[in-house]
Tab-separated table of C-alpha atoms in Angstrom:
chain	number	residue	atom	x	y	z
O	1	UNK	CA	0.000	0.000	0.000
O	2	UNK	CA	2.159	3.201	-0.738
O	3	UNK	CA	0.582	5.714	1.308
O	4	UNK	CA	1.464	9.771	1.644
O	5	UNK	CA	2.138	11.618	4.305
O	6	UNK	CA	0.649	15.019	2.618
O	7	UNK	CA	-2.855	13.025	1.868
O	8	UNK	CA	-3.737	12.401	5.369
O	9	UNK	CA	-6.754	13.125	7.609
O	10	UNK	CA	-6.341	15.531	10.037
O	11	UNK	CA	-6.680	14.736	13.689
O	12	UNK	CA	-9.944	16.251	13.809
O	13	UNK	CA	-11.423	14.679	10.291
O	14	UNK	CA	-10.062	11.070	12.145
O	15	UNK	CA	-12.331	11.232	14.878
O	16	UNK	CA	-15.173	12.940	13.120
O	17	UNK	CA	-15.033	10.121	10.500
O	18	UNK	CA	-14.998	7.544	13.671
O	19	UNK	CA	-17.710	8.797	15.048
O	20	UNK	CA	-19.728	8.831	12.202
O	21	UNK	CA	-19.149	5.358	11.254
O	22	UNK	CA	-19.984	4.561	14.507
O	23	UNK	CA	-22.914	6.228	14.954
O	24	UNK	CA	-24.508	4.457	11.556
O	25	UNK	CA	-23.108	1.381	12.936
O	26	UNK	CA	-24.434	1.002	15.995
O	27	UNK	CA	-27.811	-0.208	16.085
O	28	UNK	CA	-27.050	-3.243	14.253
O	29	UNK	CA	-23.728	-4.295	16.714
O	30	UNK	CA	-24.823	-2.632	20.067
O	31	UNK	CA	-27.137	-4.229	22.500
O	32	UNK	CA	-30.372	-1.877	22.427
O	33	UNK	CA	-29.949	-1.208	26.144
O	34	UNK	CA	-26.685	0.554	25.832
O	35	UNK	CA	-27.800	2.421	22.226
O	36	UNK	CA	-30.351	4.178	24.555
O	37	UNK	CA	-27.657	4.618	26.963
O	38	UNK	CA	-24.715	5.945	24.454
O	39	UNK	CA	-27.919	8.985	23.667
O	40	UNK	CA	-28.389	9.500	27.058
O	41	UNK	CA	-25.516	10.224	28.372
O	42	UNK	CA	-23.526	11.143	25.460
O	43	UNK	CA	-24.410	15.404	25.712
O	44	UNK	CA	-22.590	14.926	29.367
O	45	UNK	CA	-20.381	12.202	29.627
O	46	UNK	CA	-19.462	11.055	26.219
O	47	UNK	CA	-16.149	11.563	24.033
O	48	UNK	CA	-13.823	9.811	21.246
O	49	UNK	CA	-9.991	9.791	21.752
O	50	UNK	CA	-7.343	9.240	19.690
O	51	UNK	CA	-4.994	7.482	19.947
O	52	UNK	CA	-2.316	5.293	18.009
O	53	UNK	CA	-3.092	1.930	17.140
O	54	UNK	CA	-2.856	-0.601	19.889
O	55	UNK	CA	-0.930	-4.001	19.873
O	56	UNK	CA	-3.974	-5.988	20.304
O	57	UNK	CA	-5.019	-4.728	16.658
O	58	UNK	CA	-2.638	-7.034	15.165
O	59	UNK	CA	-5.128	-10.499	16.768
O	60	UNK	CA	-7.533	-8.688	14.147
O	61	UNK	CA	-5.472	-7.051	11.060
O	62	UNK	CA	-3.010	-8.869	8.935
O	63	UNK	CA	-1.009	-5.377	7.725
O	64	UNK	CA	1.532	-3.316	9.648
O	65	UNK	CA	-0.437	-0.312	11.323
O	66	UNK	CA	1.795	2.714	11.183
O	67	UNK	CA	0.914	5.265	13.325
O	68	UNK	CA	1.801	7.731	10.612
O	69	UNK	CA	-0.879	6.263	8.578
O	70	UNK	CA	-3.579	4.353	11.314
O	71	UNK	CA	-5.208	5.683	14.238
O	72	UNK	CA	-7.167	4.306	17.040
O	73	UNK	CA	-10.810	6.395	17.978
O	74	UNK	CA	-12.099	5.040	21.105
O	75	UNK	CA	-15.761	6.303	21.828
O	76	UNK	CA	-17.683	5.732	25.184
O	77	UNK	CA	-18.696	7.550	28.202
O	78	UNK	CA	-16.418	8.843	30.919
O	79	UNK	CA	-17.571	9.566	34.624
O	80	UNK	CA	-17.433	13.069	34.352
O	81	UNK	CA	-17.314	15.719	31.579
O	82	UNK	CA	-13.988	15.913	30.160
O	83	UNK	CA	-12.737	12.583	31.844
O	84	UNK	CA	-11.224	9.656	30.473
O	85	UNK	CA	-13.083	7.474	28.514
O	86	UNK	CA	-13.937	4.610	30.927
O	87	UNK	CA	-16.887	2.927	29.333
O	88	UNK	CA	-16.477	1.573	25.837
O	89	UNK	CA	-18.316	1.199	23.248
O	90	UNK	CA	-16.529	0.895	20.483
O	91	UNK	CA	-12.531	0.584	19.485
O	92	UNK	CA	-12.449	2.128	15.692
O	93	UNK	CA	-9.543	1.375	13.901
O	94	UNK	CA	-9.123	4.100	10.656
O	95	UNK	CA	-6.670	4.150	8.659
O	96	UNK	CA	-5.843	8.295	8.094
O	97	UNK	CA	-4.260	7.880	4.382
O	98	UNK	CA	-7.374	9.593	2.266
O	99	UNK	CA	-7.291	7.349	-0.588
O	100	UNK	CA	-7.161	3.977	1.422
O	101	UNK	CA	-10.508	3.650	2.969
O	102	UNK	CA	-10.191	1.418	5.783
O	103	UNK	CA	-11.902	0.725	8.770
O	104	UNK	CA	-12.302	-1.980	11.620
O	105	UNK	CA	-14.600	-1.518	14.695
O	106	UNK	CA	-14.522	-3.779	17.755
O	107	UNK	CA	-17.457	-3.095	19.542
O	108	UNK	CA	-18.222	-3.484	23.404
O	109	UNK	CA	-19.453	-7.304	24.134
């Protein structure tokens, strides 16, 4: 995959693109219970974070996941505003290259 540095999402356009995909995506791989709950609570407690990809990526991706070129959103709920994302719902894994779409979404059991 030759990939360039000077096509890339921004940080920003990563987790907006994340959360999008997750928000489509979630009905059909969420339990209903904690759909309702992600709408709830999201206005107060909810956030994505990036970050760079993490090891346990490679039990699910056969490719090497350069952090130049793959990112990590992680979307849940914290306990309060503006704290760490303690309740996941779903890991996104994007890659940030704009001409390789690619995404993988582990989503909370």
């Amino acid at each position: 995959m030759d990939m360039d540095l000077n096509n890339r999402l921004t940080e920003d356009e990563t987790l907006e693109q994340a959360y999008d995909i997750f928000l489509e995506l979630a009905v059909d791989n969420l339990d209903p219970a904690d759909v309702i709950l992600f709408n709830l609570q999201f206005e107060e407690r909810g956030g994505a974070e990036l970050f760079d990809p993490s090891e346990d990526w490679q039990e699910h991706v056969d490719f090497d996941l350069n952090p130049d070129f793959f990112a990590e959103v992680v979307i849940g709920l914290a306990d309060t505003d503006g704290g760490e994302i303690n309740d996941i719902f779903a890991r996104v894994l994007l890659c940030r290259e704009k001409d390789h779409k690619l995404c993988h979404i582990l989503w909370r059991e």
